Amino acid sequence: MATQDEISLTYDWMDDIFRLSLGETADISGAYYDGDYSKTLEQAQQDKHEWILEGINFRPGFRVLDVGSGWGNLLSAIKRKGGYELGLTLSPVQAQSCRRNQLEVMLKDWKDLGLKVLGRFDSIISIGAFEHFCSIDEYLRGAQQNIYAKFFRFCASHLSQGGRLYLQTMTWGKMVPDPYKDARINAREGTDEKILARLRLFYPGSWLPLGKEQIVECALPFFELIDENNGRLDYIQTRKEWRKAADRCFIDCLRDPSKWTVIGKLGLNFFKDRDFAHRLKSYLCNDQREVFERRIFDHHRILFEKK
Ligand SMILES: C[S@@+](CC[C@H](N)C(=O)[O-])C[C@H]1O[C@@H](n2cnc3c(N)ncnc32)[C@H](O)[C@@H]1O
């Protein structure tokens, strides 16, 4: 399981650029284009919220837990529609940002929480967090299935019968690589090995689920599968749009002296984080888009109902 320090390394450095390029409470996960790539990113993210809320049978007054709530876009959609939102994140800057926007959030790991603290929910949503629940060491020790089963038990114990869980996650694609042999930082630029090695540094403490089948198998003792669909192509489009928005934002920050502090803060990461150069290079080389295009990563959107 990625620790709070590891989650901070993954997300906190991008706080300013992310909020400036996409908005204060933007989503950092694949949008829902549903085959229509003429949509704007904003529209596709809004459509994702609508589609998820419909899937969980949302009604005003619903109490919804968002495990891994990021900068809080879904929390704010729930609140706007008359629901009660609670987010969990391990990133201090994300938690601060949610609180600045009057969204309910706890800087906590789900595995350290229980019914006494959280109470029950009408529905649980988790988007882009499942990827962080198992580390490479845990995978190599054979603990991955148990961790996922524990997560589904956690969700089931916080839902009433018939309550729905929406899960969106990246998984390994055409094959599950060997974490060490198939990821080599000194491999040639452009190779799968180089990209995988940089992504391992980008997401410290994290190892992807093996595939949709593994997830469903771990959930089945607690949940019935209601619906699922593949979001790989939508994620490729989302990544293209993020890159365009971030590039525009960088140029804007360079041109506008009042925003030079953003560039300065970003530069400070070279001193604070020994892997920051790899993190930045990974972004500049579009590694995250490339892995979906090469089918090294896949992406799943799964709706469950508590048995
Ligand atoms: C890719 S972001 C997704 C954020 C948001 N769901 C979205 O779609 O924009 C992953 C989120 O999962 C959170 N996370 C990862 N592991 C977690 C854990 N064990 N407990 C709580 N949150 C966790 C991170 O802090 C981060 O907010």
GROMACS .gro file of N, CA, C and O in nm, residues 25-104:
model
  320
   25THR      N    1  -1.080   2.240  -0.853
   25THR     CA    2  -1.119   2.108  -0.801
   25THR      C    3  -1.131   2.006  -0.916
   25THR      O    4  -1.222   1.923  -0.917
   26ALA      N    5  -1.035   2.012  -1.010
   26ALA     CA    6  -1.049   1.926  -1.128
   26ALA      C    7  -1.028   1.777  -1.096
   26ALA      O    8  -0.970   1.743  -0.993
   27ASP      N    9  -1.075   1.692  -1.185
   27ASP     CA   10  -1.053   1.547  -1.171
   27ASP      C   11  -0.912   1.512  -1.220
   27ASP      O   12  -0.868   1.564  -1.322
   28ILE      N   13  -0.848   1.419  -1.150
   28ILE     CA   14  -0.721   1.365  -1.200
   28ILE      C   15  -0.741   1.216  -1.230
   28ILE      O   16  -0.677   1.128  -1.173
   29SER      N   17  -0.835   1.191  -1.319
   29SER     CA   18  -0.866   1.053  -1.360
   29SER      C   19  -0.936   1.059  -1.495
   29SER      O   20  -0.983   1.166  -1.536
   30GLY      N   21  -0.944   0.943  -1.560
   30GLY     CA   22  -0.999   0.937  -1.694
   30GLY      C   23  -1.143   0.987  -1.701
   30GLY      O   24  -1.225   0.956  -1.614
   31ALA      N   25  -1.171   1.066  -1.805
   31ALA     CA   26  -1.306   1.123  -1.824
   31ALA      C   27  -1.393   1.022  -1.898
   31ALA      O   28  -1.347   0.914  -1.936
   32TYR      N   29  -1.521   1.059  -1.920
   32TYR     CA   30  -1.615   0.968  -1.985
   32TYR      C   31  -1.657   1.029  -2.118
   32TYR      O   32  -1.746   1.113  -2.123
   33TYR      N   33  -1.588   0.986  -2.225
   33TYR     CA   34  -1.623   1.039  -2.359
   33TYR      C   35  -1.730   0.951  -2.424
   33TYR      O   36  -1.804   0.997  -2.509
   34ASP      N   37  -1.731   0.825  -2.385
   34ASP     CA   38  -1.830   0.731  -2.440
   34ASP      C   39  -1.829   0.734  -2.593
   34ASP      O   40  -1.934   0.740  -2.658
   35GLY      N   41  -1.710   0.738  -2.650
   35GLY     CA   42  -1.695   0.733  -2.795
   35GLY      C   43  -1.705   0.867  -2.866
   35GLY      O   44  -1.677   0.876  -2.985
   36ASP      N   45  -1.744   0.972  -2.796
   36ASP     CA   46  -1.759   1.103  -2.862
   36ASP      C   47  -1.640   1.193  -2.826
   36ASP      O   48  -1.643   1.267  -2.728
   37TYR      N   49  -1.538   1.188  -2.913
   37TYR     CA   50  -1.416   1.263  -2.882
   37TYR      C   51  -1.422   1.409  -2.930
   37TYR      O   52  -1.323   1.479  -2.930
   38SER      N   53  -1.544   1.452  -2.968
   38SER     CA   54  -1.560   1.596  -2.999
   38SER      C   55  -1.593   1.672  -2.869
   38SER      O   56  -1.591   1.795  -2.867
   39LYS      N   57  -1.622   1.597  -2.763
   39LYS     CA   58  -1.653   1.664  -2.634
   39LYS      C   59  -1.530   1.735  -2.580
   39LYS      O   60  -1.418   1.687  -2.600
   40THR      N   61  -1.552   1.844  -2.505
   40THR     CA   62  -1.440   1.903  -2.433
   40THR      C   63  -1.409   1.813  -2.312
   40THR      O   64  -1.494   1.735  -2.269
   41LEU      N   65  -1.288   1.830  -2.257
   41LEU     CA   66  -1.251   1.752  -2.139
   41LEU      C   67  -1.348   1.782  -2.024
   41LEU      O   68  -1.393   1.692  -1.953
   42GLU      N   69  -1.381   1.911  -2.011
   42GLU     CA   70  -1.470   1.951  -1.901
   42GLU      C   71  -1.605   1.879  -1.913
   42GLU      O   72  -1.658   1.827  -1.815
   43GLN      N   73  -1.658   1.877  -2.036
   43GLN     CA   74  -1.787   1.810  -2.059
   43GLN      C   75  -1.776   1.661  -2.027
   43GLN      O   76  -1.864   1.603  -1.962
   44ALA      N   77  -1.664   1.600  -2.073
   44ALA     CA   78  -1.648   1.455  -2.052
   44ALA      C   79  -1.633   1.423  -1.902
   44ALA      O   80  -1.678   1.318  -1.857
   45GLN      N   81  -1.572   1.514  -1.826
   45GLN     CA   82  -1.562   1.490  -1.681
   45GLN      C   83  -1.699   1.507  -1.616
   45GLN      O   84  -1.737   1.428  -1.529
   46GLN      N   85  -1.773   1.609  -1.661
   46GLN     CA   86  -1.910   1.626  -1.607
   46GLN      C   87  -1.997   1.506  -1.640
   46GLN      O   88  -2.074   1.458  -1.558
   47ASP      N   89  -1.982   1.456  -1.764
   47ASP     CA   90  -2.061   1.339  -1.805
   47ASP      C   91  -2.024   1.218  -1.719
   47ASP      O   92  -2.109   1.133  -1.690
   48LYS      N   93  -1.895   1.210  -1.683
   48LYS     CA   94  -1.853   1.100  -1.595
   48LYS      C   95  -1.929   1.108  -1.462
   48LYS      O   96  -1.983   1.007  -1.415
   49HIS      N   97  -1.935   1.228  -1.406
   49HIS     CA   98  -2.004   1.243  -1.277
   49HIS      C   99  -2.151   1.203  -1.290
   49HIS      O  100  -2.205   1.130  -1.207
   50GLU      N  101  -2.215   1.254  -1.397
   50GLU     CA  102  -2.358   1.223  -1.417
   50GLU      C  103  -2.379   1.072  -1.429
   50GLU      O  104  -2.470   1.014  -1.370
   51TRP      N  105  -2.291   1.010  -1.508
   51TRP     CA  106  -2.303   0.868  -1.537
   51TRP      C  107  -2.281   0.785  -1.409
   51TRP      O  108  -2.354   0.690  -1.381
   52ILE      N  109  -2.184   0.826  -1.327
   52ILE     CA  110  -2.157   0.754  -1.202
   52ILE      C  111  -2.273   0.773  -1.105
   52ILE      O  112  -2.322   0.678  -1.044
   53LEU      N  113  -2.320   0.897  -1.093
   53LEU     CA  114  -2.427   0.924  -0.996
   53LEU      C  115  -2.555   0.849  -1.035
   53LEU      O  116  -2.627   0.798  -0.951
   54GLU      N  117  -2.578   0.841  -1.166
   54GLU     CA  118  -2.692   0.761  -1.211
   54GLU      C  119  -2.671   0.614  -1.176
   54GLU      O  120  -2.760   0.545  -1.126
   55GLY      N  121  -2.548   0.567  -1.197
   55GLY     CA  122  -2.515   0.426  -1.169
   55GLY      C  123  -2.534   0.388  -1.023
   55GLY      O  124  -2.575   0.277  -0.991
   56ILE      N  125  -2.504   0.482  -0.932
   56ILE     CA  126  -2.518   0.450  -0.788
   56ILE      C  127  -2.659   0.483  -0.737
   56ILE      O  128  -2.684   0.479  -0.618
   57ASN      N  129  -2.748   0.521  -0.827
   57ASN     CA  130  -2.888   0.556  -0.791
   57ASN      C  131  -2.892   0.675  -0.696
   57ASN      O  132  -2.972   0.679  -0.601
   58PHE      N  133  -2.805   0.773  -0.721
   58PHE     CA  134  -2.794   0.890  -0.632
   58PHE      C  135  -2.926   0.967  -0.623
   58PHE      O  136  -2.994   0.987  -0.722
   59ARG      N  137  -2.958   1.008  -0.501
   59ARG     CA  138  -3.073   1.099  -0.477
   59ARG      C  139  -3.026   1.206  -0.381
   59ARG      O  140  -2.934   1.181  -0.300
   60PRO      N  141  -3.089   1.326  -0.384
   60PRO     CA  142  -3.054   1.428  -0.284
   60PRO      C  143  -3.067   1.368  -0.144
   60PRO      O  144  -3.158   1.288  -0.120
   61GLY      N  145  -2.973   1.402  -0.057
   61GLY     CA  146  -2.975   1.346   0.078
   61GLY      C  147  -2.884   1.224   0.092
   61GLY      O  148  -2.855   1.181   0.203
   62PHE      N  149  -2.837   1.167  -0.020
   62PHE     CA  150  -2.745   1.052  -0.016
   62PHE      C  151  -2.616   1.090   0.055
   62PHE      O  152  -2.563   1.200   0.036
   63ARG      N  153  -2.565   0.996   0.134
   63ARG     CA  154  -2.433   1.014   0.197
   63ARG      C  155  -2.334   0.930   0.117
   63ARG      O  156  -2.349   0.808   0.108
   64VAL      N  157  -2.233   0.995   0.058
   64VAL     CA  158  -2.141   0.925  -0.033
   64VAL      C  159  -1.997   0.940   0.016
   64VAL      O  160  -1.950   1.051   0.045
   65LEU      N  161  -1.926   0.826   0.023
   65LEU     CA  162  -1.783   0.827   0.057
   65LEU      C  163  -1.703   0.815  -0.072
   65LEU      O  164  -1.731   0.727  -0.154
   66ASP      N  165  -1.605   0.904  -0.089
   66ASP     CA  166  -1.517   0.899  -0.205
   66ASP      C  167  -1.378   0.860  -0.155
   66ASP      O  168  -1.307   0.942  -0.094
   67VAL      N  169  -1.340   0.736  -0.179
   67VAL     CA  170  -1.209   0.687  -0.130
   67VAL      C  171  -1.102   0.725  -0.232
   67VAL      O  172  -1.094   0.666  -0.340
   68GLY      N  173  -1.022   0.826  -0.198
   68GLY     CA  174  -0.922   0.877  -0.292
   68GLY      C  175  -0.984   0.990  -0.372
   68GLY      O  176  -1.001   0.982  -0.493
   69SER      N  177  -1.016   1.099  -0.300
   69SER     CA  178  -1.101   1.204  -0.360
   69SER      C  179  -1.023   1.312  -0.434
   69SER      O  180  -1.084   1.402  -0.491
   70GLY      N  181  -0.890   1.306  -0.434
   70GLY     CA  182  -0.810   1.400  -0.511
   70GLY      C  183  -0.841   1.545  -0.475
   70GLY      O  184  -0.856   1.581  -0.358
   71TRP      N  185  -0.853   1.628  -0.579
   71TRP     CA  186  -0.879   1.771  -0.557
   71TRP      C  187  -1.030   1.798  -0.539
   71TRP      O  188  -1.071   1.911  -0.525
   72GLY      N  189  -1.112   1.694  -0.544
   72GLY     CA  190  -1.249   1.708  -0.495
   72GLY      C  191  -1.359   1.736  -0.595
   72GLY      O  192  -1.467   1.780  -0.558
   73ASN      N  193  -1.334   1.707  -0.724
   73ASN     CA  194  -1.437   1.742  -0.821
   73ASN      C  195  -1.568   1.665  -0.801
   73ASN      O  196  -1.677   1.721  -0.806
   74LEU      N  197  -1.554   1.535  -0.776
   74LEU     CA  198  -1.677   1.456  -0.757
   74LEU      C  199  -1.744   1.494  -0.625
   74LEU      O  200  -1.868   1.501  -0.616
   75LEU      N  201  -1.663   1.526  -0.523
   75LEU     CA  202  -1.721   1.571  -0.395
   75LEU      C  203  -1.806   1.694  -0.421
   75LEU      O  204  -1.916   1.707  -0.367
   76SER      N  205  -1.754   1.784  -0.504
   76SER     CA  206  -1.830   1.908  -0.524
   76SER      C  207  -1.956   1.881  -0.607
   76SER      O  208  -2.060   1.943  -0.584
   77ALA      N  209  -1.952   1.785  -0.700
   77ALA     CA  210  -2.074   1.750  -0.776
   77ALA      C  211  -2.179   1.692  -0.681
   77ALA      O  212  -2.298   1.724  -0.691
   78ILE      N  213  -2.136   1.607  -0.587
   78ILE     CA  214  -2.230   1.545  -0.492
   78ILE      C  215  -2.295   1.653  -0.405
   78ILE      O  216  -2.416   1.656  -0.384
   79LYS      N  217  -2.210   1.745  -0.359
   79LYS     CA  218  -2.261   1.852  -0.273
   79LYS      C  219  -2.360   1.940  -0.349
   79LYS      O  220  -2.468   1.973  -0.298
   80ARG      N  221  -2.322   1.977  -0.473
   80ARG     CA  222  -2.410   2.062  -0.555
   80ARG      C  223  -2.546   1.999  -0.577
   80ARG      O  224  -2.648   2.066  -0.585
   81LYS      N  225  -2.549   1.867  -0.584
   81LYS     CA  226  -2.676   1.797  -0.613
   81LYS      C  227  -2.752   1.759  -0.486
   81LYS      O  228  -2.845   1.679  -0.491
   82GLY      N  229  -2.708   1.814  -0.372
   82GLY     CA  230  -2.785   1.793  -0.249
   82GLY      C  231  -2.747   1.669  -0.171
   82GLY      O  232  -2.823   1.624  -0.085
   83GLY      N  233  -2.628   1.611  -0.199
   83GLY     CA  234  -2.582   1.496  -0.121
   83GLY      C  235  -2.485   1.540  -0.012
   83GLY      O  236  -2.447   1.657  -0.004
   84TYR      N  237  -2.445   1.444   0.073
   84TYR     CA  238  -2.345   1.469   0.177
   84TYR      C  239  -2.219   1.395   0.139
   84TYR      O  240  -2.221   1.271   0.127
   85GLU      N  241  -2.112   1.471   0.115
   85GLU     CA  242  -1.990   1.410   0.064
   85GLU      C  243  -1.886   1.396   0.174
   85GLU      O  244  -1.878   1.478   0.264
   86LEU      N  245  -1.809   1.288   0.168
   86LEU     CA  246  -1.689   1.277   0.251
   86LEU      C  247  -1.581   1.215   0.164
   86LEU      O  248  -1.600   1.108   0.106
   87GLY      N  249  -1.467   1.283   0.156
   87GLY     CA  250  -1.355   1.231   0.077
   87GLY      C  251  -1.243   1.184   0.168
   87GLY      O  252  -1.226   1.234   0.279
   88LEU      N  253  -1.166   1.086   0.120
   88LEU     CA  254  -1.043   1.045   0.187
   88LEU      C  255  -0.929   1.066   0.088
   88LEU      O  256  -0.942   1.030  -0.030
   89THR      N  257  -0.821   1.124   0.135
   89THR     CA  258  -0.702   1.136   0.050
   89THR      C  259  -0.579   1.121   0.138
   89THR      O  260  -0.587   1.144   0.259
   90LEU      N  261  -0.466   1.084   0.077
   90LEU     CA  262  -0.340   1.079   0.152
   90LEU      C  263  -0.249   1.195   0.113
   90LEU      O  264  -0.135   1.202   0.158
   91SER      N  265  -0.299   1.283   0.029
   91SER     CA  266  -0.218   1.397  -0.015
   91SER      C  267  -0.257   1.522   0.064
   91SER      O  268  -0.370   1.570   0.052
   92PRO      N  269  -0.163   1.576   0.144
   92PRO     CA  270  -0.197   1.695   0.223
   92PRO      C  271  -0.241   1.814   0.137
   92PRO      O  272  -0.336   1.883   0.173
   93VAL      N  273  -0.180   1.833   0.019
   93VAL     CA  274  -0.221   1.950  -0.061
   93VAL      C  275  -0.361   1.932  -0.118
   93VAL      O  276  -0.437   2.027  -0.130
   94GLN      N  277  -0.395   1.807  -0.149
   94GLN     CA  278  -0.532   1.782  -0.199
   94GLN      C  279  -0.634   1.809  -0.087
   94GLN      O  280  -0.739   1.869  -0.110
   95ALA      N  281  -0.600   1.765   0.034
   95ALA     CA  282  -0.692   1.785   0.147
   95ALA      C  283  -0.710   1.935   0.172
   95ALA      O  284  -0.823   1.983   0.188
   96GLN      N  285  -0.598   2.011   0.169
   96GLN     CA  286  -0.608   2.157   0.191
   96GLN      C  287  -0.696   2.219   0.084
   96GLN      O  288  -0.780   2.305   0.112
   97SER      N  289  -0.675   2.176  -0.040
   97SER     CA  290  -0.750   2.235  -0.151
   97SER      C  291  -0.900   2.206  -0.135
   97SER      O  292  -0.984   2.295  -0.156
   98CYS      N  293  -0.935   2.083  -0.096
   98CYS     CA  294  -1.077   2.050  -0.075
   98CYS      C  295  -1.134   2.139   0.035
   98CYS      O  296  -1.245   2.192   0.021
   99ARG      N  297  -1.059   2.155   0.144
   99ARG     CA  298  -1.112   2.236   0.256
   99ARG      C  299  -1.129   2.381   0.215
   99ARG      O  300  -1.227   2.445   0.253
  100ARG      N  301  -1.035   2.433   0.135
  100ARG     CA  302  -1.049   2.572   0.085
  100ARG      C  303  -1.179   2.587   0.007
  100ARG      O  304  -1.239   2.692   0.002
  101ASN      N  305  -1.222   2.477  -0.054
  101ASN     CA  306  -1.345   2.481  -0.135
  101ASN      C  307  -1.466   2.426  -0.059
  101ASN      O  308  -1.564   2.383  -0.121
  102GLN      N  309  -1.457   2.429   0.074
  102GLN     CA  310  -1.568   2.388   0.163
  102GLN      C  311  -1.617   2.247   0.136
  102GLN      O  312  -1.737   2.218   0.140
  103LEU      N  313  -1.524   2.156   0.106
  103LEU     CA  314  -1.561   2.016   0.085
  103LEU      C  315  -1.512   1.933   0.203
  103LEU      O  316  -1.403   1.958   0.255
  104GLU      N  317  -1.593   1.836   0.244
  104GLU     CA  318  -1.558   1.753   0.361
  104GLU      C  319  -1.456   1.648   0.320
  104GLU      O  320  -1.482   1.566   0.230
   0.00000   0.00000   0.00000
